[in-house]
mmCIF file of C-alpha atoms in Angstrom:
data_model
loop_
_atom_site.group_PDB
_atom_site.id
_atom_site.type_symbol
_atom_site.label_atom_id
_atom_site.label_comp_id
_atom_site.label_asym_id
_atom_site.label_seq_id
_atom_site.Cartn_x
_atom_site.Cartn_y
_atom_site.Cartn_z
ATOM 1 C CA UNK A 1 156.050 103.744 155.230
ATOM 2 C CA UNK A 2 155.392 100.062 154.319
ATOM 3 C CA UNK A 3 152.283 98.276 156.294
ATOM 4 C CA UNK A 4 151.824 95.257 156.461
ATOM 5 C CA UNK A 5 147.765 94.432 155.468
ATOM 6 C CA UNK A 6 147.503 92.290 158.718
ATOM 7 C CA UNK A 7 148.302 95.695 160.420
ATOM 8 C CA UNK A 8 145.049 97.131 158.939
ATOM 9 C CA UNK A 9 142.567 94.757 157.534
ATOM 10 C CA UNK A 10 140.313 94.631 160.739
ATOM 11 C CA UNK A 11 140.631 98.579 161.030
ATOM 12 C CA UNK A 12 138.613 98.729 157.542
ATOM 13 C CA UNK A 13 135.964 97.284 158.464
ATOM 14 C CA UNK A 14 136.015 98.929 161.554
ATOM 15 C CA UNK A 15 136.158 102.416 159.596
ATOM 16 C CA UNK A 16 132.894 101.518 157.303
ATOM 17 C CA UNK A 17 130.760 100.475 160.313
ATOM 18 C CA UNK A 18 131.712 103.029 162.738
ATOM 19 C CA UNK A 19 130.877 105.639 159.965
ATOM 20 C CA UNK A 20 128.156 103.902 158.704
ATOM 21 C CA UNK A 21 126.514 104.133 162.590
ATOM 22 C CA UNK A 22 127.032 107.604 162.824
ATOM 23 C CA UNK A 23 125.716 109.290 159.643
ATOM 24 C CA UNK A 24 122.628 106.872 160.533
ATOM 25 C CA UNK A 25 122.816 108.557 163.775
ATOM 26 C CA UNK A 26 122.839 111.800 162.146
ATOM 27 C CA UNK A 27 120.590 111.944 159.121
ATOM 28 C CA UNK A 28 119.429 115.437 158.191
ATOM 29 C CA UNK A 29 117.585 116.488 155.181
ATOM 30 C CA UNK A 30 120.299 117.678 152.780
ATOM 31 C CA UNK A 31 124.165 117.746 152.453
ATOM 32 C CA UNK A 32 126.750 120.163 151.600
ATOM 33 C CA UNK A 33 128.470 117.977 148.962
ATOM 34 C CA UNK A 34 132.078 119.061 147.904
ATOM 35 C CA UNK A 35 132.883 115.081 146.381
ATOM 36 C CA UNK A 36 135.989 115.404 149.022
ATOM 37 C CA UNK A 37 137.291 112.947 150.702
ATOM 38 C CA UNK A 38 134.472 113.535 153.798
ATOM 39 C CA UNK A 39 132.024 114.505 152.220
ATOM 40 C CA UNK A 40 131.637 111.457 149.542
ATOM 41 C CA UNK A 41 131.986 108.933 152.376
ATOM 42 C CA UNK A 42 128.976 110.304 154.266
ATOM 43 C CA UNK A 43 127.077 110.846 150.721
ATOM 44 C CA UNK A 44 127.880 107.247 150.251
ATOM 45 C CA UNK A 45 126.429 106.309 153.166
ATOM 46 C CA UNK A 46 123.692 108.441 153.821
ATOM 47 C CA UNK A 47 122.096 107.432 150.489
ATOM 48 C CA UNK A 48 121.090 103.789 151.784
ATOM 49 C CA UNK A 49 118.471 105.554 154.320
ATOM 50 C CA UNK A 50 117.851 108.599 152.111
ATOM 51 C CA UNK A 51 118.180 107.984 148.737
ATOM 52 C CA UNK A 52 116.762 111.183 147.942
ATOM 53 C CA UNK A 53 118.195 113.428 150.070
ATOM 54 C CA UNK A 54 118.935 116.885 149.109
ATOM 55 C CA UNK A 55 123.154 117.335 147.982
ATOM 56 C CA UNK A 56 124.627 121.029 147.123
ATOM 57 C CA UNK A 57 127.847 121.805 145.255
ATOM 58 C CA UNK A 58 129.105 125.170 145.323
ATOM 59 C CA UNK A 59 131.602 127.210 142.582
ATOM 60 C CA UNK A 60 132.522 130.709 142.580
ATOM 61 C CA UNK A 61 131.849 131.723 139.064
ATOM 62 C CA UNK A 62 135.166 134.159 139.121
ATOM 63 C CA UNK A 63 137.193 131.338 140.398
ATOM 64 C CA UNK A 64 138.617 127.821 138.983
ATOM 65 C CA UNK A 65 136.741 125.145 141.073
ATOM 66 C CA UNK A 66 138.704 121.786 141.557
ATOM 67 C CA UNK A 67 135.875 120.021 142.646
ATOM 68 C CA UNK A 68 133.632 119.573 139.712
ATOM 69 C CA UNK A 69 134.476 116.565 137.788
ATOM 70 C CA UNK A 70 134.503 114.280 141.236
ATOM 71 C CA UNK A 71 131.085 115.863 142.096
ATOM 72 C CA UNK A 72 129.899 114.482 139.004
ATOM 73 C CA UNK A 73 131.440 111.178 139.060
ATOM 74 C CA UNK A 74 129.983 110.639 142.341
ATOM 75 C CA UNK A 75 126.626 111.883 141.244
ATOM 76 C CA UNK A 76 126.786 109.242 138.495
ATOM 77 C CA UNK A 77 127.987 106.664 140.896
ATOM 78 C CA UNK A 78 125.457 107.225 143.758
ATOM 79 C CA UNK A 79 122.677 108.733 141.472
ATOM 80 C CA UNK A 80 122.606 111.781 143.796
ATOM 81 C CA UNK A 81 119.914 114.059 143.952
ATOM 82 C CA UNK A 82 122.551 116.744 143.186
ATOM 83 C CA UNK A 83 122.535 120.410 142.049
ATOM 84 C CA UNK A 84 125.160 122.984 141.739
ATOM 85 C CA UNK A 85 125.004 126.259 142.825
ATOM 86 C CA UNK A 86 127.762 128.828 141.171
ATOM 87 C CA UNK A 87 127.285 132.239 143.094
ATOM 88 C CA UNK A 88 129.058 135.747 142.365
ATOM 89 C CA UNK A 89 130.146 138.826 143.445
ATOM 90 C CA UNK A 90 127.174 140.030 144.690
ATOM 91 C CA UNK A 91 126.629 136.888 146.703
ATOM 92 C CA UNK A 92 129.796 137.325 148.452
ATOM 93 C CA UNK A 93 129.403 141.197 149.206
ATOM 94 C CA UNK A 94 126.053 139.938 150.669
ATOM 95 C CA UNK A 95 127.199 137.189 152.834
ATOM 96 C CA UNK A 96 130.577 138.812 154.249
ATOM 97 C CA UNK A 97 128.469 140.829 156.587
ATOM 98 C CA UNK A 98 126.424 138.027 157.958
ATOM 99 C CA UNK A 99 129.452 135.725 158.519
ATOM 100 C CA UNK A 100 131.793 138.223 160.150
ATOM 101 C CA UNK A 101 128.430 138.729 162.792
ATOM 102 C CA UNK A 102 128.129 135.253 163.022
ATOM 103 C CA UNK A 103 131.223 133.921 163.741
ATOM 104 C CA UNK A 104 132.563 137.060 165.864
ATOM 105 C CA UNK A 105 135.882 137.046 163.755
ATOM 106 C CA UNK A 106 137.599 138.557 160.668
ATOM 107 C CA UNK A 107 140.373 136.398 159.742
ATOM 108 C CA UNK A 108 140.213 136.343 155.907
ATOM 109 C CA UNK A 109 141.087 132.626 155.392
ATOM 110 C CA UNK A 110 137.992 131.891 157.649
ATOM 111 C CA UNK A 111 135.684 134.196 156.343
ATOM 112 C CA UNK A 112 136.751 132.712 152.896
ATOM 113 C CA UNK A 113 136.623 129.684 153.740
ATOM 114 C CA UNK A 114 132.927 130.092 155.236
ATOM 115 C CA UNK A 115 131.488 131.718 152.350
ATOM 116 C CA UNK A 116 130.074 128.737 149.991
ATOM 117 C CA UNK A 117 128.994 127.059 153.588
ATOM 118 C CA UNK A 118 127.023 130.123 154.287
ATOM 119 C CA UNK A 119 125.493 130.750 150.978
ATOM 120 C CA UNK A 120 124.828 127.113 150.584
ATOM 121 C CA UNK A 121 123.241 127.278 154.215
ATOM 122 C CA UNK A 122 121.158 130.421 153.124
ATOM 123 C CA UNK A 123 120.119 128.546 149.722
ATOM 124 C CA UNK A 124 119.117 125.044 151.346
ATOM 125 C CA UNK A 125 116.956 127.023 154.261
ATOM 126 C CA UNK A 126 114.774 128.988 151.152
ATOM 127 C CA UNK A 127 114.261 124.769 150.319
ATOM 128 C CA UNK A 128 112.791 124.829 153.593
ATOM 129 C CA UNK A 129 115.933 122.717 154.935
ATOM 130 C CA UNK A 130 116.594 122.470 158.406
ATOM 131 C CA UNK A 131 119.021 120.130 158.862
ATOM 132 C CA UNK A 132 122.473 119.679 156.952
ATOM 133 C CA UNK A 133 125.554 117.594 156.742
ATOM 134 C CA UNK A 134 128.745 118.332 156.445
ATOM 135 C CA UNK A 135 132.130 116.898 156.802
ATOM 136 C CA UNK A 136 133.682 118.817 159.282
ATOM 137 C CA UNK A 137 135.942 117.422 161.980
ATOM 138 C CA UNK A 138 137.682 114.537 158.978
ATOM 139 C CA UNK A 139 140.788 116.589 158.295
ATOM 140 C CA UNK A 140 141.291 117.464 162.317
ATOM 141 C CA UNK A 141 141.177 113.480 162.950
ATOM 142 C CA UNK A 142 143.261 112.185 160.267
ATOM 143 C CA UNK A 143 145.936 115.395 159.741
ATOM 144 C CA UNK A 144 146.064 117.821 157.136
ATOM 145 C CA UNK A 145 148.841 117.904 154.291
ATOM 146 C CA UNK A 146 150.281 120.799 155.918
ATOM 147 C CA UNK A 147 151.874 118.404 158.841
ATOM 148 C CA UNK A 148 153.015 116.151 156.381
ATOM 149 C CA UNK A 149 156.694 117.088 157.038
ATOM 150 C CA UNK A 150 156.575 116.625 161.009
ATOM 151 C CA UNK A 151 158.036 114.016 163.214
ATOM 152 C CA UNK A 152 155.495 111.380 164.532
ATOM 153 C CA UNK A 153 156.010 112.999 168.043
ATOM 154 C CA UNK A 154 155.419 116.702 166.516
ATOM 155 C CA UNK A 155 152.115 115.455 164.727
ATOM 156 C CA UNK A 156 150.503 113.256 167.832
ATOM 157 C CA UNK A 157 151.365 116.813 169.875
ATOM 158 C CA UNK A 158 149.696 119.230 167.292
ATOM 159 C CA UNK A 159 146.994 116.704 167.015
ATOM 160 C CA UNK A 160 146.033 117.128 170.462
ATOM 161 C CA UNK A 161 146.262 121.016 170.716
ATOM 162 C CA UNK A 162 144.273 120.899 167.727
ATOM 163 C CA UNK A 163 141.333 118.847 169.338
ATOM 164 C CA UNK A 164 141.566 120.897 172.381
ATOM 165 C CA UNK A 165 140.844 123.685 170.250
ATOM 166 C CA UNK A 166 138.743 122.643 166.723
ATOM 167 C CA UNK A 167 135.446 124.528 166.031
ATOM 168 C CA UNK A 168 133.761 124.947 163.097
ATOM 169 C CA UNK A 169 132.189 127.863 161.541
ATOM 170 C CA UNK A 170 129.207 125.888 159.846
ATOM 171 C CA UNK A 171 127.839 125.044 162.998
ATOM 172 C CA UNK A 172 127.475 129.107 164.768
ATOM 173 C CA UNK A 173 126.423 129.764 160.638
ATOM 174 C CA UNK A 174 123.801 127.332 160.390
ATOM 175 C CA UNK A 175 122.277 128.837 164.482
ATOM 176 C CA UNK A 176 122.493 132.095 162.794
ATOM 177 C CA UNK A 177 120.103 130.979 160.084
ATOM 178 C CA UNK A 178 117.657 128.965 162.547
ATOM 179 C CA UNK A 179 119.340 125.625 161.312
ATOM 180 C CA UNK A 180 120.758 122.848 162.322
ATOM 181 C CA UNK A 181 124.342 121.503 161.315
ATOM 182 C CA UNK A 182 125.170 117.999 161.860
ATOM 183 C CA UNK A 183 128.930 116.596 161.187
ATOM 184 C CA UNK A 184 128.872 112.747 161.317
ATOM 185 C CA UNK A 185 132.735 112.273 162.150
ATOM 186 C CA UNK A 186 131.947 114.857 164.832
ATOM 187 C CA UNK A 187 130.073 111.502 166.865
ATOM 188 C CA UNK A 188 131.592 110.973 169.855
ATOM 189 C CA UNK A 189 132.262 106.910 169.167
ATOM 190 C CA UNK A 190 133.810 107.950 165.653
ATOM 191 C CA UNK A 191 135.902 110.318 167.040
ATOM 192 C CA UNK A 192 137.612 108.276 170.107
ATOM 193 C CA UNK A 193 138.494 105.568 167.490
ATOM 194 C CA UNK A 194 139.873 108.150 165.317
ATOM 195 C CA UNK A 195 141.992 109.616 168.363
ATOM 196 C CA UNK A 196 143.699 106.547 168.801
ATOM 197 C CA UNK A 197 144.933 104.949 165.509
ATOM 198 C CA UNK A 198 148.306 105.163 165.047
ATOM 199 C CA UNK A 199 150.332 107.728 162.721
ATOM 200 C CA UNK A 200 150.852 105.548 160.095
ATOM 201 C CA UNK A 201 146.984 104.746 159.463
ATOM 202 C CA UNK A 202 146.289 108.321 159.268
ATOM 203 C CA UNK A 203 149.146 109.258 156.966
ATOM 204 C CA UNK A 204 151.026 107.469 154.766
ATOM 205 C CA UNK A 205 151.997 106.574 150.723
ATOM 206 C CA UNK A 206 150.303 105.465 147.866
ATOM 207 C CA UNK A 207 151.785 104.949 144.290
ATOM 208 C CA UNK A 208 154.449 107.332 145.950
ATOM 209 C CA UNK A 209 152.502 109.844 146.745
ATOM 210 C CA UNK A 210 151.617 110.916 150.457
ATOM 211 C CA UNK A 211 147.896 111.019 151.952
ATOM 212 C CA UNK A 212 145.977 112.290 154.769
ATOM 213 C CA UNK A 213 143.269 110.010 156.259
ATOM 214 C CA UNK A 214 145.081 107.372 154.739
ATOM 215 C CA UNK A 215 143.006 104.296 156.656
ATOM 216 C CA UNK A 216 139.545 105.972 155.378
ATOM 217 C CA UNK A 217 140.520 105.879 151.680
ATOM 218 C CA UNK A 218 141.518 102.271 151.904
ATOM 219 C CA UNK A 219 138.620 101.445 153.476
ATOM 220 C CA UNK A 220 136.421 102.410 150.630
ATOM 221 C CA UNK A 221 138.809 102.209 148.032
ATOM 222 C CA UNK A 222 136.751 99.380 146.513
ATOM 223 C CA UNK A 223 133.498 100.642 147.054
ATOM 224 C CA UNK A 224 133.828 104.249 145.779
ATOM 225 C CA UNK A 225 135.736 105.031 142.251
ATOM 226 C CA UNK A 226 139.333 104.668 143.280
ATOM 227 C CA UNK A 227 140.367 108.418 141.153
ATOM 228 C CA UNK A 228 137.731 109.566 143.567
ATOM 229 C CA UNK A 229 138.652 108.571 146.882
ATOM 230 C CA UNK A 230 142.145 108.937 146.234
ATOM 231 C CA UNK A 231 141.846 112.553 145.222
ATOM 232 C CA UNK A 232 144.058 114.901 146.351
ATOM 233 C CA UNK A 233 143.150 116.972 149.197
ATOM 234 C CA UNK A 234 141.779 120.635 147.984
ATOM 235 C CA UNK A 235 141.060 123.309 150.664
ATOM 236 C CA UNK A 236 137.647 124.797 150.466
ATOM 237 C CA UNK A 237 138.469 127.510 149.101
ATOM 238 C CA UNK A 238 140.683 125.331 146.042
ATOM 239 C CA UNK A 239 137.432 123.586 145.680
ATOM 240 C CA UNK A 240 135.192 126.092 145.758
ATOM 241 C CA UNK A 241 137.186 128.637 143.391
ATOM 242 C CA UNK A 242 136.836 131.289 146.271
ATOM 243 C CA UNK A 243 140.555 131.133 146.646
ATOM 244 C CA UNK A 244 140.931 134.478 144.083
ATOM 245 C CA UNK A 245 139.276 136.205 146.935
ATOM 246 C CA UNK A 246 142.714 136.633 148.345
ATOM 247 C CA UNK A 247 143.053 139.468 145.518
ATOM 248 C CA UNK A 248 138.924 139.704 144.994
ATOM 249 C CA UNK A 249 139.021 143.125 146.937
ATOM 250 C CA UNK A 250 142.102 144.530 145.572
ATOM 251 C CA UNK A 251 140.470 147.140 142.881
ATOM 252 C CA UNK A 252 138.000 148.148 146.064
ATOM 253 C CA UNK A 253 140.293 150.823 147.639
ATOM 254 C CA UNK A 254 143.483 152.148 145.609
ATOM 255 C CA UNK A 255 146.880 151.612 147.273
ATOM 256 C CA UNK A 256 147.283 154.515 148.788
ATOM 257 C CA UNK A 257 144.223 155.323 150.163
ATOM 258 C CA UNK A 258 144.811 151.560 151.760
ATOM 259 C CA UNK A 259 147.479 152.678 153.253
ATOM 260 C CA UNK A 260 145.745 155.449 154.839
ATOM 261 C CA UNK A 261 143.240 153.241 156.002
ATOM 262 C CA UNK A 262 145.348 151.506 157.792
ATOM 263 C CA UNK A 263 146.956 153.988 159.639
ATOM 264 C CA UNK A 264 143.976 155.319 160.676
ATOM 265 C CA UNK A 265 142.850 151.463 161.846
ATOM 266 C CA UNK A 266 146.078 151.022 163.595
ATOM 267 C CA UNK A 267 146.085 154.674 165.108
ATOM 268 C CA UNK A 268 142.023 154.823 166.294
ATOM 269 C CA UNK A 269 141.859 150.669 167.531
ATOM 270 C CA UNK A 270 145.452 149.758 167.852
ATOM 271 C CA UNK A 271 144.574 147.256 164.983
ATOM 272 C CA UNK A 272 147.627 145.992 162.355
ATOM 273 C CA UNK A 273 145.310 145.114 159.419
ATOM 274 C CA UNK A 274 147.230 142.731 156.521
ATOM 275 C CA UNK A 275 145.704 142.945 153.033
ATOM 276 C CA UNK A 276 142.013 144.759 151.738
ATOM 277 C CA UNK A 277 140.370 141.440 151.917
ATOM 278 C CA UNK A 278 140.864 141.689 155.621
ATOM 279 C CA UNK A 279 139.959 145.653 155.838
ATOM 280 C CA UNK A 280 136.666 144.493 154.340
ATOM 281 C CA UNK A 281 135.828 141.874 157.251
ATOM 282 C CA UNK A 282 137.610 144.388 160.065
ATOM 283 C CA UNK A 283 135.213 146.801 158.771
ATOM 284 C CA UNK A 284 132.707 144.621 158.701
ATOM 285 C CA UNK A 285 133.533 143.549 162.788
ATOM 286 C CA UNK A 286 133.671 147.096 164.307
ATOM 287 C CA UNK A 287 130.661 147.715 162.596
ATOM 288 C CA UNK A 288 128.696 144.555 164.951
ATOM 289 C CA UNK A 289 131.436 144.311 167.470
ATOM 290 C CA UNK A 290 133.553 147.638 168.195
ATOM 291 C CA UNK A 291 137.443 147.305 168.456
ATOM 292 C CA UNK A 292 138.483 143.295 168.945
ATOM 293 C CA UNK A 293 140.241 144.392 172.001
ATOM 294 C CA UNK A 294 136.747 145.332 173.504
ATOM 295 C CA UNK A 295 134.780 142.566 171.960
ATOM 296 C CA UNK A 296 137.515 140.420 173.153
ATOM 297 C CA UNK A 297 138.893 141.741 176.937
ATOM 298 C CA UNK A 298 141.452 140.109 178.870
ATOM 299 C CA UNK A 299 139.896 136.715 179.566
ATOM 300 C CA UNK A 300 143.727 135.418 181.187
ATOM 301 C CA UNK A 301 144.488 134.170 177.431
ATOM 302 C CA UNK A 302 147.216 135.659 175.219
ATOM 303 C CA UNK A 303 146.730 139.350 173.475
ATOM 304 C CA UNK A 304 147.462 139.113 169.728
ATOM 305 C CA UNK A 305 150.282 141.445 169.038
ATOM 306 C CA UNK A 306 147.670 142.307 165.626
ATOM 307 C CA UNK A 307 144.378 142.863 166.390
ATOM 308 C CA UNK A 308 144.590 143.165 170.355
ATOM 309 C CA UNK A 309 141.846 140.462 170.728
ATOM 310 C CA UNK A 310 142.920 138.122 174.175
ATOM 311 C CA UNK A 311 142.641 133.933 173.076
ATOM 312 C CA UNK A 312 143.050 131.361 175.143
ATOM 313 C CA UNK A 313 145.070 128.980 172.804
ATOM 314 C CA UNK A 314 147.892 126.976 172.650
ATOM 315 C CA UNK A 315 148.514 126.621 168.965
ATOM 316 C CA UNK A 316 149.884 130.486 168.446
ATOM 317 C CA UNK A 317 147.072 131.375 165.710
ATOM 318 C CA UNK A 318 144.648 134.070 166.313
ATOM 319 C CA UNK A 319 141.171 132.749 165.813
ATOM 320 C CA UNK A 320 139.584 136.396 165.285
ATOM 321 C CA UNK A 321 142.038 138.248 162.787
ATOM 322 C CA UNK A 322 143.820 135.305 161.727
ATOM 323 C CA UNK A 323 147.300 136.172 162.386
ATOM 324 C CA UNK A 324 149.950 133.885 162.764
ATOM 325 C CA UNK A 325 152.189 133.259 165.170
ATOM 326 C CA UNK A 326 151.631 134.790 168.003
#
C-alpha cells in the first residue's frame, strides 16, 4: 500500500520521542541485545544515558545464528559495550529444567524460545546484574509476519485477542533468578499510541518487500544503518541458532522406545505428547508440577484436547503444551 509522507511524517517523530521517554523511564544495567528490530532501537537509545551499559548476544554453537553480522554492525555504530555469549549442549540440558519450573509450561516453541533469555539472564546475574532490557511486547504492537496475509479487519481482531492475552516468559525468568526485567515498549504511554495507529503504519512495503512495524523502521531509518533496521524479521530461535532444537533431542530416546513413552504418557496422565523435544519438557513438568490437568484444574476456561490443562483464552493456542488449535 502507497502512503502518502503527509500521512506519516508527524508519527516519526512521534515514534523517536515516545520511545526515547520510555527506555529513559526504564534504564536498567544491561541489555539482552539480539541487533533486531527492538532491540537496536532501545540500544540506540539507551546509550545516550548509559553509554556503557552492559549488551549480551547469544548463539547456540550447534546452530546457524542469523543475528551476528547486525550485532556487529550495530556494535560498530553505537560503540556498544558488547559481548557474545555462544552456549552448548550442556547449557541447554541445564537450563530446560529451570525454565519449564519457571514458567509452569512445556510447550517446546516456548521453552525454545526462552532458552538464550534464560541463560543470558543466568550469565548477566553472575555480573552482578539486576536489571535487564529487553524488547518484548514490539512484535505484539506492530504484528508479526505470520498475519501478513489477513484482512485489515482479521488483523485489528487478532491484535486485540492478542493484547488481552500477551505475556512474556523473560519477565517470570528473570523473578526466578531474583532479577528484574524491564521491556521499554511494554510503557503504558508507548503502548496506547501503538494500539491506535492504523494498519497501514504497522505493516506495509518497502522496495517490494512487506514489513512488520513498518512506522518504527522509518522512523529511524536515517539514524540507524538502513541494512540494519530494515532487516528481516528472525524469530528467536532463527537468531539465536536454537531453532535445530526442534530435532536437538531426537538421538535421546530411539523411536520405538518413544513410542512407548508415549503411550505410557497418554495412558498414566491422559497426556498426547508431539515430538521428544516436548517429552523432555513434559518430563521435566510432572517432575515440579504433576499431570497439567492437576496443575491446571477447571478454572471455567477451555480443556486442551492434548495435555488436559484448562486456559482461559480466546486465541485457540494452548499456553502450557503448546498445541494448536484448540
Amino acid at each position: 500500500m502507497t502512503l502518502n509522507p503527509k500521512d506519516y511524517e508527524k508519527l516519526l517523530t512521534e515514534a523517536r520521542t515516545l520511545t526515547n521517554k520510555a527506555v529513559k523511564k526504564n534504564l536498567t544495567d544491561a541489555i539482552l541485545f539480539s541487533a533486531g528490530t527492538d532491540t537496536q532501537i532501545i540500544a540506540y537509545e539507551m546509550v545516550k544515558y548509559k553509554p556503557q551499559v552492559k549488551a549480551l548476544t547469544m548463539a547456540f554453537k550447534h546452530g546457524n545464528p542469523k543475528d551476528t553480522k547486525y550485532v556487529t554492525k550495530m556494535v560498530d555504530f553505537l560503540n556498544l559495550n558488547q559481548e557474545t555469549h555462544t552456549f552448548g549442549r550442556k547449557e541447554v540440558i541445564e537450563s530446560a529444567f529451570k525454565i519449564v519450573k519457571a514458567l509452569k509450561k512445556f510447550d517446546p516453541m516456548e521453552i525454545r524460545n526462552s532458552m538464550p533469555v534464560y541463560i543470558g539472564l543466568t550469565l548477566l546475574k553472575e555480573k552482578g546484574v539486576k536489571t535487564v532490557s529487553t524488547g518484548d511486547a514490539l512484535d505484539e504492537l506492530f504484528g508479526y509476519p505470520w498475519q501478513f496475509h489477513l484482512s485489515e479487519e482479521e488483523f485489528k481482531q487478532k491484535q486485540i485477542e492478542m493484547w488481552a492475552e500477551m505475556g512474556f516468559s523473560s519477565i517470570p525468568m528473570a523473578e526466578s533468578l531474583g532479577m528484574t526485567v524491564k521491556a521499554p515498549f511494554l510503557d503504558q504511554e508507548f503502548m496506547n499510541w501503538a494500539k491506535k495507529l492504523p494498519i497501514k503504519l504497522k505493516i506495509n512495503m518497502r522496495n517490494g518487500v512487506k514489513y512488520s512495524k513498518w512506522i518504527m523502521r522509518k522512523a529511524y531509518e536515517d539514524i540507524i544503518p538502513t541494512d540494519v533496521i530494515w532487516r528481516p524479521k528472525a524469530p528467536l530461535e532463527a537468531g539465536t541458532g536454537t531453532a535445530v532444537l526442534r530435532t536437538f533431542f531426537d538421538e535421546e530416546t530411539p523411536d520405538a522406545e518413544f513410542e512407548e513413552i508415549k503411550k505410557q504418557i497418554l495412558k498414566d496422565d491422559n497426556v498426547k505428547i508431539q515430538d521428544k523435544e516436548q517429552l523432555l519438557y513434559y518430563k521435566f513438568f510432572k517432575e515440579s508440577f504433576g499431570k497439567p490437568s492437576d496443575a491446571y484444574p477447571d478454572n471455567g476456561g477451555i480443556q486442551c484436547p492434548y495435555c488436559k490443562s484448562y486456559i482461559k483464552t480466546k486465541i485457540q493456542f494452548c499456553k502450557i503444551c503448546g498445541a494448536y488449535p484448540i
